[in-house]
Amino acid sequence: MSVSTSKTSRLRLPSQKPGVRLEMSYVYLERMYMVCIGLVLGYLISQKEIAKLSAPLAFRDTSVMNICVHNFSTVTSETNVKMQGVKPDAHKPKTRQNEQLFPYLMYDRFAMEWVNIVDELEWIHENSYDETDKVKRLPFDIGIGVLGPTSVNTTRVKIQNDKQDIRKGNYVCVIIETFDENGRKRNRGGDFFTANMKNEELEKSTAGRIIDHGNGTYSVYFYAAWSGAAEINIALSFTREAINYIKDTLKTKEELVGFSANYTDGRRIEEARCSLINEGAWKHRCEYTNKISLGKTVFACQKPEHYNCDQISSVKAGVAGLNRVALAETKTVEYLYDGRYSTVNLRGTPVHLHILDATTPSLDLPPCGPDLPKPLSDGYWDNKYTYVSLTCQSIQWEQDEFEKCINDKEFLLSGDSTLKQVSESFSNFNFKNTNFNFMIPRLAGPKIGIWEGRFESDLIDNINKQQCQTKTQVLILNFCFHYALWSMRSYVERLVLAKKSIERLIQRCPKSKIMIQLSHARDNLYKEQNIHSNNWIFYDMNRIIRRVFGGMGIMFLDVWDLINSSFEENNVHMPRYIILQELHLALSYLCTERRDMS
């Protein structure tokens, strides 16, 4: 029955006094009727949803099953276009960065973090409008229930391909449809998954590329690099809620990283607590600043009672301090980082399939170089010791090729111990002159003399024109594991200042080659580590670095998938043979002019 919303009727109740009238509309009556019906239906539907848990791999929304098919040709064609040399941003829609459309940019850019929220929501809703949705007569849909974080026990995994016709050289597409522990479908993205496909007997493996559709559904693509058996594993590393806490609460706080500093006059030693501060106010602190490298971030120490600020001798920050901070800061959300919601394989995995043999044409990959887009697959392990890149034309280097590569180059490396591993791997080619410098201030390890280290920006500014005229300057940096608990503002400002120093270097020495080694996933063995050094933080660092340094000719040594798909357990310091594969990839970027591509 339909009721015209333009008509009303005046009703008098029996108990009304004369002259007292109550105006009611059929619209109002209809709404009250619909509310009652909605409550009953909400209860029945909730019971039906819970009952469906008995078939955890059955998809409720059949439209989900078309995601891979619908997007596969689009994603791969866009990737191929990018790999043929089209600029990555050539087809992107115009945004509000245009100052005429958004004039506030001319006057003030403080506290505009919401810009990213606008971009995210526009991206999510760009293709989410459903033409079949009816025009609503009521302001709300009505239901009753509880929405929890994504559960590994109820979330569903399904191979989208025809499992009888998966061939070598094709992509395997897997759909993840997320549900909470009550079986309620999640309607938002943001969960962080890890995925790989492998054949241990053949010693072949590859990492999956995960596409978040923003609505609780994810597509995962694997490149079928071999024929034969394949096993797919997908794990939920962190829920959206855990990530929200990290980015919105933990990473906005100052002074989370505590350092212990020694002050001395040569006879006695006094210890003081230090920290990094970018925002806020303080008093009675010894301030240590470097505007070229740290900007507004101050290394601030409690003023010792018996010593002057210039009598500081060494600093140290230990893992035990990070653990204490992690537990103290997350007391109310500890459950988000326990075994139910972090680094747990999804129910329904591993998925086993058979890849048919097929003739695969040679891939038309671009030369390794700056600002390459991320393809559907970064590459695969052809055997336990050899990684094949699908991002660019990487090769396994021989001694004579290596010598030609480095003959006209002078190296400067600055970063953490993972970059030091790469530096040391040069010794495989009998080369040791990499000039490695450890980043400061560092975490863990021994106490370091405060005056011993150099910031990367200072090192870069110290390269002069005469050096550039003699040899091509090769600069390799990283900004990874020691920055996990830096506040977001302090971290980004350090990157921006490093970018400025690189710009100055390029002006002095236009032929310089600059590379940034990105982070990789590490071991998250216990709850505290899952918080202060969790892998989503390092993944996010990679995104930030690509955003800050993109478009200026810098090469990115991205080893995330290389390490995630290896047959070794993830660790901060991977085995030497894996680091050697990193070096082969790095050389392929640095020495394109020396390689014999025949």
Coordinates of C-alpha atoms in Angstrom, one line a residue:
M1 CA 0.0 0.0 0.0
S2 CA 1.3 3.4 -0.9
V3 CA 0.3 6.6 0.9
S4 CA 0.6 10.0 -0.7
T5 CA 2.9 12.1 1.4
S6 CA 1.1 15.3 0.2
K7 CA -2.1 14.5 2.0
T8 CA -2.9 14.9 5.7
S9 CA -6.0 14.3 7.8
R10 CA -7.1 15.9 11.0
L11 CA -8.1 13.4 13.7
R12 CA -9.8 14.0 17.0
L13 CA -9.2 11.6 19.9
P14 CA -12.2 10.5 22.0
S15 CA -10.6 12.0 25.1
Q16 CA -10.0 15.4 23.7
K17 CA -11.7 18.3 25.1
P18 CA -13.8 20.3 22.7
G19 CA -11.7 22.6 20.5
V20 CA -8.6 20.6 21.1
R21 CA -7.3 18.9 17.9
L22 CA -4.3 16.8 17.2
E23 CA -2.9 16.9 13.7
M24 CA -1.5 13.6 12.5
S25 CA -0.5 12.6 9.0
Y26 CA -0.6 9.4 7.2
V27 CA 3.1 9.9 6.7
Y28 CA 3.6 9.8 10.4
L29 CA 1.5 6.7 10.8
E30 CA 3.4 5.0 7.9
R31 CA 6.7 5.8 9.6
M32 CA 5.6 4.4 13.0
Y33 CA 4.4 1.3 11.1
M34 CA 7.8 0.9 9.4
V35 CA 9.7 1.4 12.6
C36 CA 7.9 -1.6 14.1
I37 CA 8.4 -3.7 11.1
G38 CA 12.1 -2.7 11.0
L39 CA 12.7 -3.8 14.6
V40 CA 11.2 -7.2 13.9
L41 CA 13.1 -7.6 10.7
G42 CA 16.3 -6.5 12.3
Y43 CA 16.0 -9.2 14.9
L44 CA 15.2 -11.9 12.4
I45 CA 18.0 -10.9 10.1
S46 CA 20.5 -10.9 12.9
Q47 CA 19.5 -14.5 13.8
K48 CA 19.8 -15.5 10.1
E49 CA 23.3 -13.9 9.8
I50 CA 24.5 -15.8 12.9
A51 CA 23.1 -19.1 11.4
K52 CA 25.1 -18.6 8.3
L53 CA 28.3 -19.0 10.2
S54 CA 28.0 -22.8 9.6
A55 CA 29.2 -22.2 6.0
P56 CA 32.2 -19.9 6.5
L57 CA 33.4 -20.1 3.0
A58 CA 30.1 -19.3 1.3
F59 CA 29.8 -15.7 0.0
R60 CA 26.6 -13.9 0.9
D61 CA 27.0 -11.0 -1.5
T62 CA 27.3 -12.4 -5.0
S63 CA 28.4 -9.0 -6.4
V64 CA 31.6 -9.5 -4.4
M65 CA 32.5 -12.4 -6.6
N66 CA 32.7 -10.1 -9.6
I67 CA 35.4 -7.8 -8.1
C68 CA 38.4 -9.6 -9.5
V69 CA 36.8 -10.1 -12.9
H70 CA 35.7 -6.5 -13.1
N71 CA 38.9 -5.0 -11.9
F72 CA 41.4 -7.5 -13.2
S73 CA 41.6 -6.1 -16.8
T74 CA 41.5 -2.5 -15.5
V75 CA 44.3 -3.0 -13.0
T76 CA 46.6 -4.9 -15.3
S77 CA 46.0 -2.6 -18.3
E78 CA 46.8 0.4 -16.1
T79 CA 49.9 -1.3 -14.8
N80 CA 51.0 -2.2 -18.3
V81 CA 50.5 1.4 -19.5
K82 CA 52.6 2.7 -16.6
M83 CA 55.3 0.1 -17.3
Q84 CA 55.5 1.4 -20.9
G85 CA 56.6 4.8 -19.7
V86 CA 53.5 6.8 -19.1
K87 CA 53.8 9.1 -16.2
P88 CA 52.1 7.6 -13.1
D89 CA 49.9 10.6 -12.5
A90 CA 48.8 11.1 -16.1
H91 CA 45.4 9.7 -15.7
K92 CA 44.7 10.8 -12.1
P93 CA 41.7 13.1 -11.6
K94 CA 42.4 16.7 -10.6
T95 CA 42.2 17.3 -6.9
R96 CA 41.7 20.3 -4.6
Q97 CA 45.4 21.1 -4.7
N98 CA 44.4 23.8 -7.2
E99 CA 44.6 27.0 -5.1
Q100 CA 41.7 28.6 -7.0
L101 CA 39.4 25.7 -6.0
F102 CA 40.7 25.7 -2.4
P103 CA 42.0 29.2 -1.6
Y104 CA 43.0 28.5 2.0
L105 CA 46.2 26.9 0.8
M106 CA 47.5 30.4 0.0
Y107 CA 47.4 31.4 3.7
D108 CA 47.6 28.5 6.1
R109 CA 48.4 24.8 5.9
F110 CA 48.4 23.9 9.6
A111 CA 46.1 21.2 11.0
M112 CA 44.9 20.0 7.6
E113 CA 45.3 16.3 8.2
W114 CA 41.6 16.0 7.2
V115 CA 42.7 16.5 3.6
N116 CA 43.7 12.8 3.5
I117 CA 40.4 11.8 4.9
V118 CA 38.6 13.7 2.1
D119 CA 40.9 11.9 -0.4
E120 CA 40.3 8.5 1.2
L121 CA 36.5 8.9 1.3
E122 CA 36.2 10.2 -2.2
W123 CA 38.3 7.3 -3.4
I124 CA 36.1 4.8 -1.5
H125 CA 32.8 6.2 -2.7
E126 CA 33.8 7.0 -6.2
N127 CA 32.6 3.6 -7.5
S128 CA 30.4 2.5 -4.6
Y129 CA 27.1 4.1 -5.6
D130 CA 24.6 1.4 -6.5
E131 CA 22.0 2.4 -9.1
T132 CA 19.7 -0.2 -7.7
D133 CA 19.4 1.6 -4.4
K134 CA 15.8 2.9 -4.1
V135 CA 15.1 6.5 -3.1
K136 CA 14.6 6.3 0.7
R137 CA 11.3 7.5 2.1
L138 CA 12.7 7.3 5.6
P139 CA 15.8 9.0 7.0
F140 CA 17.3 5.9 8.4
D141 CA 17.6 2.1 7.8
I142 CA 16.9 0.4 11.1
G143 CA 18.8 -2.5 12.6
I144 CA 20.2 -3.8 15.8
G145 CA 23.6 -5.4 16.4
V146 CA 27.2 -5.2 17.3
L147 CA 30.2 -4.4 15.0
G148 CA 33.5 -5.8 16.1
P149 CA 37.0 -5.9 14.5
T150 CA 37.7 -8.2 11.6
S151 CA 37.9 -11.9 12.8
V152 CA 40.2 -14.5 11.2
N153 CA 37.6 -17.2 12.1
T154 CA 34.6 -15.7 10.2
T155 CA 36.4 -13.8 7.4
R156 CA 36.1 -15.6 4.0
V157 CA 38.5 -16.4 1.3
K158 CA 37.7 -17.5 -2.2
I159 CA 39.7 -18.1 -5.4
Q160 CA 38.1 -16.1 -8.1
N161 CA 39.7 -17.9 -11.0
D162 CA 38.5 -21.1 -12.5
K163 CA 40.7 -23.5 -10.4
Q164 CA 40.8 -25.9 -13.3
D165 CA 42.3 -23.4 -15.7
I166 CA 45.0 -21.5 -13.8
R167 CA 48.1 -21.2 -16.1
K168 CA 51.7 -20.2 -15.7
G169 CA 52.1 -16.6 -16.5
N170 CA 48.6 -15.6 -15.4
Y171 CA 47.5 -13.9 -12.2
V172 CA 45.6 -15.7 -9.5
C173 CA 43.0 -13.6 -7.9
V174 CA 41.7 -14.2 -4.4
I175 CA 38.7 -12.4 -2.7
I176 CA 38.8 -11.6 1.0
E177 CA 35.4 -10.7 2.5
T178 CA 35.8 -9.6 6.1
F179 CA 33.4 -10.3 9.0
D180 CA 33.6 -9.7 12.7
E181 CA 33.5 -12.5 15.3
N182 CA 29.6 -12.3 15.3
G183 CA 29.5 -13.0 11.6
R184 CA 28.5 -9.4 10.7
K185 CA 29.9 -8.2 7.4
R186 CA 32.5 -5.4 7.7
N187 CA 31.6 -2.4 5.6
R188 CA 35.0 -0.7 5.7
G189 CA 38.5 -1.4 4.8
G190 CA 41.8 -0.6 6.5
D191 CA 42.8 -4.1 7.7
F192 CA 46.4 -5.0 7.0
F193 CA 47.0 -8.4 5.5
T194 CA 50.0 -10.4 4.5
A195 CA 49.8 -12.8 1.6
N196 CA 52.1 -15.2 -0.2
M197 CA 51.9 -18.1 -2.7
K198 CA 54.6 -20.8 -2.6
N199 CA 55.8 -24.2 -3.6
E200 CA 58.4 -25.4 -1.1
E201 CA 59.5 -28.4 -3.0
L202 CA 60.3 -26.3 -6.1
E203 CA 61.6 -23.5 -3.9
K204 CA 59.4 -20.9 -5.7
S205 CA 57.3 -18.2 -4.0
T206 CA 55.8 -14.8 -4.6
A207 CA 54.0 -12.2 -2.5
G208 CA 50.4 -11.2 -3.1
R209 CA 49.4 -7.6 -4.0
I210 CA 46.4 -6.6 -1.9
I211 CA 43.9 -4.1 -3.1
D212 CA 41.7 -2.6 -0.5
H213 CA 38.3 -1.7 -1.9
G214 CA 37.4 0.3 1.2
N215 CA 34.2 -1.6 1.9
G216 CA 35.4 -4.7 3.8
T217 CA 36.3 -6.5 0.6
Y218 CA 39.9 -7.0 -0.7
S219 CA 41.4 -8.5 -3.9
V220 CA 44.7 -10.3 -3.7
Y221 CA 46.7 -10.9 -6.9
F222 CA 49.5 -13.5 -7.2
Y223 CA 51.7 -13.9 -10.3
A224 CA 51.8 -17.6 -11.3
A225 CA 55.5 -17.8 -12.0
W226 CA 55.7 -21.6 -12.1
S227 CA 53.7 -24.7 -13.0
G228 CA 52.7 -27.3 -10.5
A229 CA 51.3 -27.1 -7.0
A230 CA 50.9 -23.8 -5.2
E231 CA 49.9 -23.0 -1.6
I232 CA 48.3 -19.6 -0.8
N233 CA 48.6 -18.3 2.8
I234 CA 46.9 -15.1 3.9
A235 CA 47.3 -13.6 7.4
L236 CA 45.6 -10.7 9.2
S237 CA 48.5 -8.7 10.5
F238 CA 46.6 -5.8 12.1
T239 CA 42.9 -4.7 12.2
R240 CA 41.7 -1.3 11.1
E241 CA 41.1 -0.5 14.8
A242 CA 44.6 -1.4 15.8
I243 CA 46.0 0.8 13.0
N244 CA 43.7 3.7 13.9
Y245 CA 45.1 3.6 17.5
I246 CA 48.6 3.6 16.2
K247 CA 48.2 6.5 13.7
D248 CA 45.6 8.6 15.5
T249 CA 46.9 8.3 19.1
L250 CA 50.3 6.8 19.5
K251 CA 52.0 8.5 16.5
T252 CA 50.7 11.9 17.5
K253 CA 52.4 11.8 20.9
E254 CA 55.7 13.5 21.7
E255 CA 58.5 12.1 23.9
L256 CA 57.6 8.4 23.5
V257 CA 61.2 7.5 22.6
G258 CA 63.3 7.9 25.8
F259 CA 67.0 8.2 25.7
S260 CA 69.5 7.9 28.6
A261 CA 72.3 10.5 28.5
N262 CA 75.5 10.6 30.4
Y263 CA 77.0 13.9 31.6
T264 CA 80.5 14.0 32.9
D265 CA 83.4 16.2 33.9
G266 CA 85.9 13.4 33.4
R267 CA 85.6 12.2 36.9
R268 CA 82.0 11.7 37.8
I269 CA 78.9 10.8 35.7
E270 CA 75.4 11.9 36.0
E271 CA 72.5 10.4 34.0
A272 CA 69.6 12.3 32.6
R273 CA 66.5 11.4 30.5
C274 CA 66.2 12.8 27.0
S275 CA 63.5 12.7 24.3
L276 CA 62.6 14.1 21.0
I277 CA 60.1 17.0 21.0
N278 CA 58.5 18.7 18.0
E279 CA 55.3 20.0 19.5
G280 CA 54.5 21.3 23.0
A281 CA 56.2 23.4 25.6
W282 CA 58.9 22.6 28.2
K283 CA 61.3 24.2 30.7
H284 CA 64.6 23.5 32.3
R285 CA 65.9 21.3 29.5
C286 CA 69.2 21.1 27.8
E287 CA 68.3 21.6 24.1
Y288 CA 70.3 20.1 21.2
T289 CA 69.1 21.3 17.8
N290 CA 70.0 20.9 14.2
K291 CA 67.8 23.0 12.0
I292 CA 69.2 21.6 8.8
S293 CA 68.5 18.0 9.7
L294 CA 65.8 18.0 12.4
G295 CA 64.0 21.3 11.8
K296 CA 61.8 22.1 14.8
T297 CA 62.5 18.8 16.5
V298 CA 64.6 19.2 19.6
F299 CA 66.6 16.6 21.3
A300 CA 65.9 17.7 24.9
C301 CA 67.4 16.4 28.1
Q302 CA 66.5 17.0 31.7
K303 CA 69.0 19.6 33.0
P304 CA 71.6 17.7 35.2
E305 CA 71.9 19.1 38.7
H306 CA 75.7 19.3 38.6
Y307 CA 76.7 19.6 35.0
N308 CA 76.4 22.1 32.1
C309 CA 74.5 21.1 28.9
D310 CA 77.8 21.0 27.0
Q311 CA 79.1 18.2 29.2
I312 CA 76.9 15.6 27.6
S313 CA 79.1 12.6 26.6
S314 CA 76.9 9.7 25.3
V315 CA 73.3 8.6 24.7
K316 CA 71.5 5.3 24.6
A317 CA 67.9 4.1 24.1
G318 CA 67.1 0.4 24.9
V319 CA 64.4 -2.0 23.8
A320 CA 63.2 -2.4 27.4
G321 CA 62.2 1.3 27.4
L322 CA 60.2 0.8 24.2
N323 CA 58.4 -2.2 25.8
R324 CA 57.5 -0.2 28.8
V325 CA 56.1 2.7 26.7
A326 CA 54.1 0.3 24.5
L327 CA 52.4 -1.4 27.4
A328 CA 51.7 1.9 29.3
E329 CA 50.2 3.6 26.2
T330 CA 47.9 0.7 25.2
K331 CA 46.4 -0.5 28.4
T332 CA 42.9 0.2 27.2
V333 CA 43.3 -1.5 23.8
E334 CA 45.6 -4.4 24.6
Y335 CA 43.1 -6.8 23.1
L336 CA 43.7 -5.3 19.6
Y337 CA 47.3 -6.7 19.6
D338 CA 46.7 -10.2 21.0
G339 CA 46.5 -13.4 19.2
R340 CA 42.9 -13.0 18.0
Y341 CA 43.6 -9.9 15.9
S342 CA 47.2 -9.7 14.9
T343 CA 49.4 -11.9 12.7
V344 CA 47.0 -14.8 12.5
N345 CA 46.2 -16.9 9.3
L346 CA 42.7 -16.6 8.0
R347 CA 40.4 -19.6 8.4
G348 CA 40.2 -21.3 5.1
T349 CA 43.9 -20.9 4.4
P350 CA 46.2 -22.3 3.2
V351 CA 44.4 -22.7 -0.2
H352 CA 45.8 -25.3 -2.5
L353 CA 45.7 -25.1 -6.3
H354 CA 47.5 -26.5 -9.3
I355 CA 49.0 -24.2 -12.0
L356 CA 49.0 -25.6 -15.5
D357 CA 52.1 -25.3 -17.6
A358 CA 52.0 -22.8 -20.4
T359 CA 54.4 -20.9 -22.7
T360 CA 55.0 -17.4 -21.2
P361 CA 56.1 -14.6 -23.5
S362 CA 59.0 -12.5 -22.3
L363 CA 57.9 -9.6 -20.1
D364 CA 58.3 -6.1 -21.5
L365 CA 59.8 -4.6 -18.3
P366 CA 61.1 -1.0 -18.1
P367 CA 64.8 -0.4 -17.2
C368 CA 65.3 0.1 -13.4
G369 CA 65.1 3.7 -12.6
P370 CA 63.4 6.5 -10.6
D371 CA 59.8 6.6 -9.7
L372 CA 58.7 3.3 -11.1
P373 CA 55.1 2.4 -10.4
K374 CA 54.2 -0.7 -8.3
P375 CA 53.0 -3.5 -10.6
L376 CA 50.5 -6.2 -9.5
S377 CA 53.6 -8.3 -8.5
D378 CA 57.0 -7.0 -7.5
G379 CA 58.6 -10.3 -8.4
Y380 CA 59.1 -13.9 -7.3
W381 CA 61.8 -16.3 -6.0
D382 CA 62.8 -18.5 -8.9
N383 CA 64.7 -20.7 -6.4
K384 CA 65.7 -20.2 -2.8
Y385 CA 68.6 -17.9 -3.7
T386 CA 67.5 -16.0 -6.7
Y387 CA 64.8 -13.3 -6.8
V388 CA 63.4 -12.2 -10.2
S389 CA 62.0 -8.6 -10.3
L390 CA 58.8 -7.9 -12.2
T391 CA 59.2 -4.2 -11.5
C392 CA 62.2 -3.6 -13.8
Q393 CA 65.0 -5.2 -15.7
S394 CA 67.1 -6.5 -12.8
I395 CA 69.9 -9.0 -13.3
Q396 CA 72.3 -11.1 -11.3
W397 CA 75.6 -9.3 -11.4
E398 CA 79.0 -10.9 -12.2
Q399 CA 82.4 -9.6 -11.0
D400 CA 83.4 -8.0 -14.3
E401 CA 80.0 -6.2 -14.7
F402 CA 80.2 -5.0 -11.1
E403 CA 83.7 -3.5 -11.6
K404 CA 82.4 -1.6 -14.7
C405 CA 79.5 -0.4 -12.6
I406 CA 81.4 1.1 -9.7
N407 CA 84.5 2.2 -11.6
D408 CA 83.4 5.8 -11.9
K409 CA 81.4 6.0 -8.7
E410 CA 82.0 7.2 -5.1
F411 CA 79.6 5.9 -2.4
L412 CA 78.1 7.5 0.7
L413 CA 75.6 5.5 2.8
S414 CA 73.7 6.7 5.8
G415 CA 71.1 4.7 7.7
D416 CA 70.5 1.9 10.1
S417 CA 71.9 -1.6 10.5
T418 CA 69.9 -3.1 7.6
L419 CA 71.6 -0.6 5.2
K420 CA 74.9 -1.5 6.9
Q421 CA 74.1 -5.1 5.8
V422 CA 73.8 -4.0 2.2
S423 CA 77.0 -2.0 2.6
E424 CA 78.8 -5.1 3.9
S425 CA 77.4 -7.2 1.0
F426 CA 79.6 -5.2 -1.4
S427 CA 82.4 -7.4 -0.1
N428 CA 81.0 -10.2 -2.2
F429 CA 82.5 -8.3 -5.1
N430 CA 85.7 -7.5 -3.2
F431 CA 84.6 -3.8 -2.7
K432 CA 84.6 -2.1 0.7
N433 CA 84.7 1.6 0.1
T434 CA 81.0 2.3 0.7
N435 CA 81.6 5.0 3.4
F436 CA 78.7 3.8 5.7
N437 CA 77.5 6.2 8.4
F438 CA 75.1 5.1 11.1
M439 CA 72.0 7.3 11.6
I440 CA 71.6 9.3 14.8
P441 CA 70.1 9.2 17.4
R442 CA 69.9 5.5 17.2
L443 CA 68.0 2.9 19.3
A444 CA 69.5 -0.1 21.1
G445 CA 73.1 -1.0 20.7
P446 CA 75.9 0.5 22.9
K447 CA 76.0 4.0 24.2
I448 CA 77.2 6.3 21.4
G449 CA 79.3 9.4 21.9
I450 CA 77.0 12.3 21.2
W451 CA 79.6 14.0 19.0
E452 CA 80.5 11.0 17.0
G453 CA 77.6 10.7 14.5
R454 CA 76.5 12.9 11.6
F455 CA 73.1 13.6 10.3
E456 CA 72.4 12.6 6.7
S457 CA 71.7 16.2 5.7
D458 CA 75.0 17.3 7.0
L459 CA 76.8 14.5 5.2
I460 CA 75.1 15.4 2.0
D461 CA 75.8 19.1 2.3
N462 CA 79.5 18.2 2.8
I463 CA 79.8 16.7 -0.8
N464 CA 81.4 19.4 -2.8
K465 CA 81.6 20.2 -6.6
Q466 CA 85.2 19.0 -6.8
Q467 CA 84.2 15.5 -5.7
C468 CA 81.4 15.4 -8.3
Q469 CA 83.9 16.4 -11.1
T470 CA 86.1 13.4 -10.2
K471 CA 83.4 10.7 -9.8
T472 CA 79.7 10.2 -9.9
Q473 CA 78.4 10.6 -6.3
V474 CA 76.1 7.7 -5.2
L475 CA 74.0 8.4 -2.1
I476 CA 72.0 5.6 -0.5
L477 CA 69.8 6.4 2.5
N478 CA 67.2 4.7 4.6
F479 CA 64.8 5.9 7.3
C480 CA 63.4 2.7 8.8
F481 CA 63.4 0.8 12.1
H482 CA 64.8 3.4 14.5
Y483 CA 62.0 5.8 13.7
A484 CA 59.0 3.6 14.7
L485 CA 58.0 5.7 17.7
W486 CA 59.0 9.1 16.4
S487 CA 55.9 11.3 16.3
M488 CA 54.6 11.6 12.7
R489 CA 55.5 15.3 12.5
S490 CA 59.1 14.8 13.7
Y491 CA 59.5 11.9 11.2
V492 CA 58.1 13.7 8.2
E493 CA 60.0 16.9 9.0
R494 CA 63.3 14.9 9.0
L495 CA 62.4 13.4 5.6
V496 CA 61.5 16.8 4.1
L497 CA 64.8 18.3 5.3
A498 CA 66.7 15.3 3.8
K499 CA 64.8 16.0 0.6
K500 CA 66.0 19.7 0.7
S501 CA 69.6 18.6 1.2
I502 CA 69.3 16.2 -1.8
E503 CA 67.9 19.1 -3.9
R504 CA 71.0 21.1 -3.0
L505 CA 73.2 18.2 -4.0
I506 CA 71.5 17.9 -7.4
Q507 CA 72.1 21.5 -8.0
R508 CA 75.8 21.2 -7.2
C509 CA 76.2 17.7 -8.8
P510 CA 73.4 17.0 -11.4
K511 CA 74.8 13.6 -12.3
S512 CA 74.5 12.2 -8.7
K513 CA 72.6 9.0 -8.2
I514 CA 70.3 8.9 -5.1
M515 CA 68.7 5.8 -3.8
I516 CA 66.5 5.2 -0.7
Q517 CA 66.2 1.7 0.8
L518 CA 62.6 1.2 2.0
S519 CA 61.5 -0.8 5.0
H520 CA 60.6 -4.5 5.1
A521 CA 58.4 -6.5 7.4
R522 CA 60.1 -7.8 10.5
D523 CA 59.4 -10.3 13.2
N524 CA 56.6 -9.2 15.6
L525 CA 57.2 -11.9 18.3
Y526 CA 55.4 -10.4 21.4
K527 CA 52.7 -7.9 22.2
E528 CA 55.0 -4.9 23.1
Q529 CA 56.9 -5.4 19.8
N530 CA 53.6 -5.6 18.0
I531 CA 52.9 -2.1 19.2
H532 CA 56.1 -0.1 19.1
S533 CA 57.6 -1.8 16.1
N534 CA 54.6 -3.2 14.2
N535 CA 54.9 -3.8 10.5
W536 CA 52.1 -1.5 9.5
I537 CA 54.2 1.4 10.8
F538 CA 57.1 0.4 8.5
Y539 CA 54.7 -0.1 5.6
D540 CA 53.3 3.4 6.2
M541 CA 56.9 4.7 6.3
N542 CA 57.4 3.4 2.7
R543 CA 54.3 5.3 1.6
I544 CA 55.4 8.5 3.3
I545 CA 58.9 8.2 1.7
R546 CA 57.5 7.6 -1.8
R547 CA 55.3 10.7 -1.3
V548 CA 58.0 13.0 0.0
F549 CA 60.8 12.0 -2.4
G550 CA 58.7 11.1 -5.4
G551 CA 59.2 13.0 -8.7
M552 CA 62.7 14.2 -8.1
G553 CA 64.7 11.4 -9.8
I554 CA 65.3 9.3 -6.7
M555 CA 65.4 5.5 -7.0
F556 CA 63.5 3.4 -4.4
L557 CA 65.0 0.1 -3.3
D558 CA 61.7 -1.6 -2.4
V559 CA 62.3 -5.0 -0.8
W560 CA 59.0 -5.5 1.1
D561 CA 57.7 -8.3 -1.2
L562 CA 61.2 -9.7 -1.8
I563 CA 61.5 -10.4 1.9
N564 CA 57.9 -11.3 2.6
S565 CA 58.0 -14.0 0.0
S566 CA 61.4 -15.5 0.9
F567 CA 61.6 -18.9 2.6
E568 CA 63.2 -17.3 5.7
E569 CA 61.3 -16.1 8.7
N570 CA 61.0 -12.3 8.7
N571 CA 63.5 -10.5 10.8
V572 CA 65.1 -7.1 11.0
H573 CA 68.4 -8.6 9.8
M574 CA 67.8 -11.2 7.1
P575 CA 70.4 -13.8 6.0
R576 CA 73.3 -12.8 3.8
Y577 CA 72.0 -14.5 0.7
I578 CA 68.8 -12.4 0.8
I579 CA 70.8 -9.2 1.3
L580 CA 72.9 -10.2 -1.7
Q581 CA 69.6 -10.2 -3.7
E582 CA 68.9 -6.7 -2.4
L583 CA 72.4 -5.7 -3.7
H584 CA 71.8 -7.2 -7.1
L585 CA 68.5 -5.2 -7.3
A586 CA 70.2 -2.0 -6.1
L587 CA 73.0 -2.4 -8.7
S588 CA 70.4 -2.9 -11.4
Y589 CA 69.0 0.6 -10.5
L590 CA 72.4 2.3 -10.1
C591 CA 74.2 0.9 -13.2
T592 CA 71.7 0.7 -16.1
E593 CA 74.3 2.3 -18.4
R594 CA 76.8 -0.5 -17.8
R595 CA 74.6 -3.6 -18.2
D596 CA 74.6 -5.9 -21.2
M597 CA 70.9 -6.3 -21.8
S598 CA 71.4 -8.9 -24.6

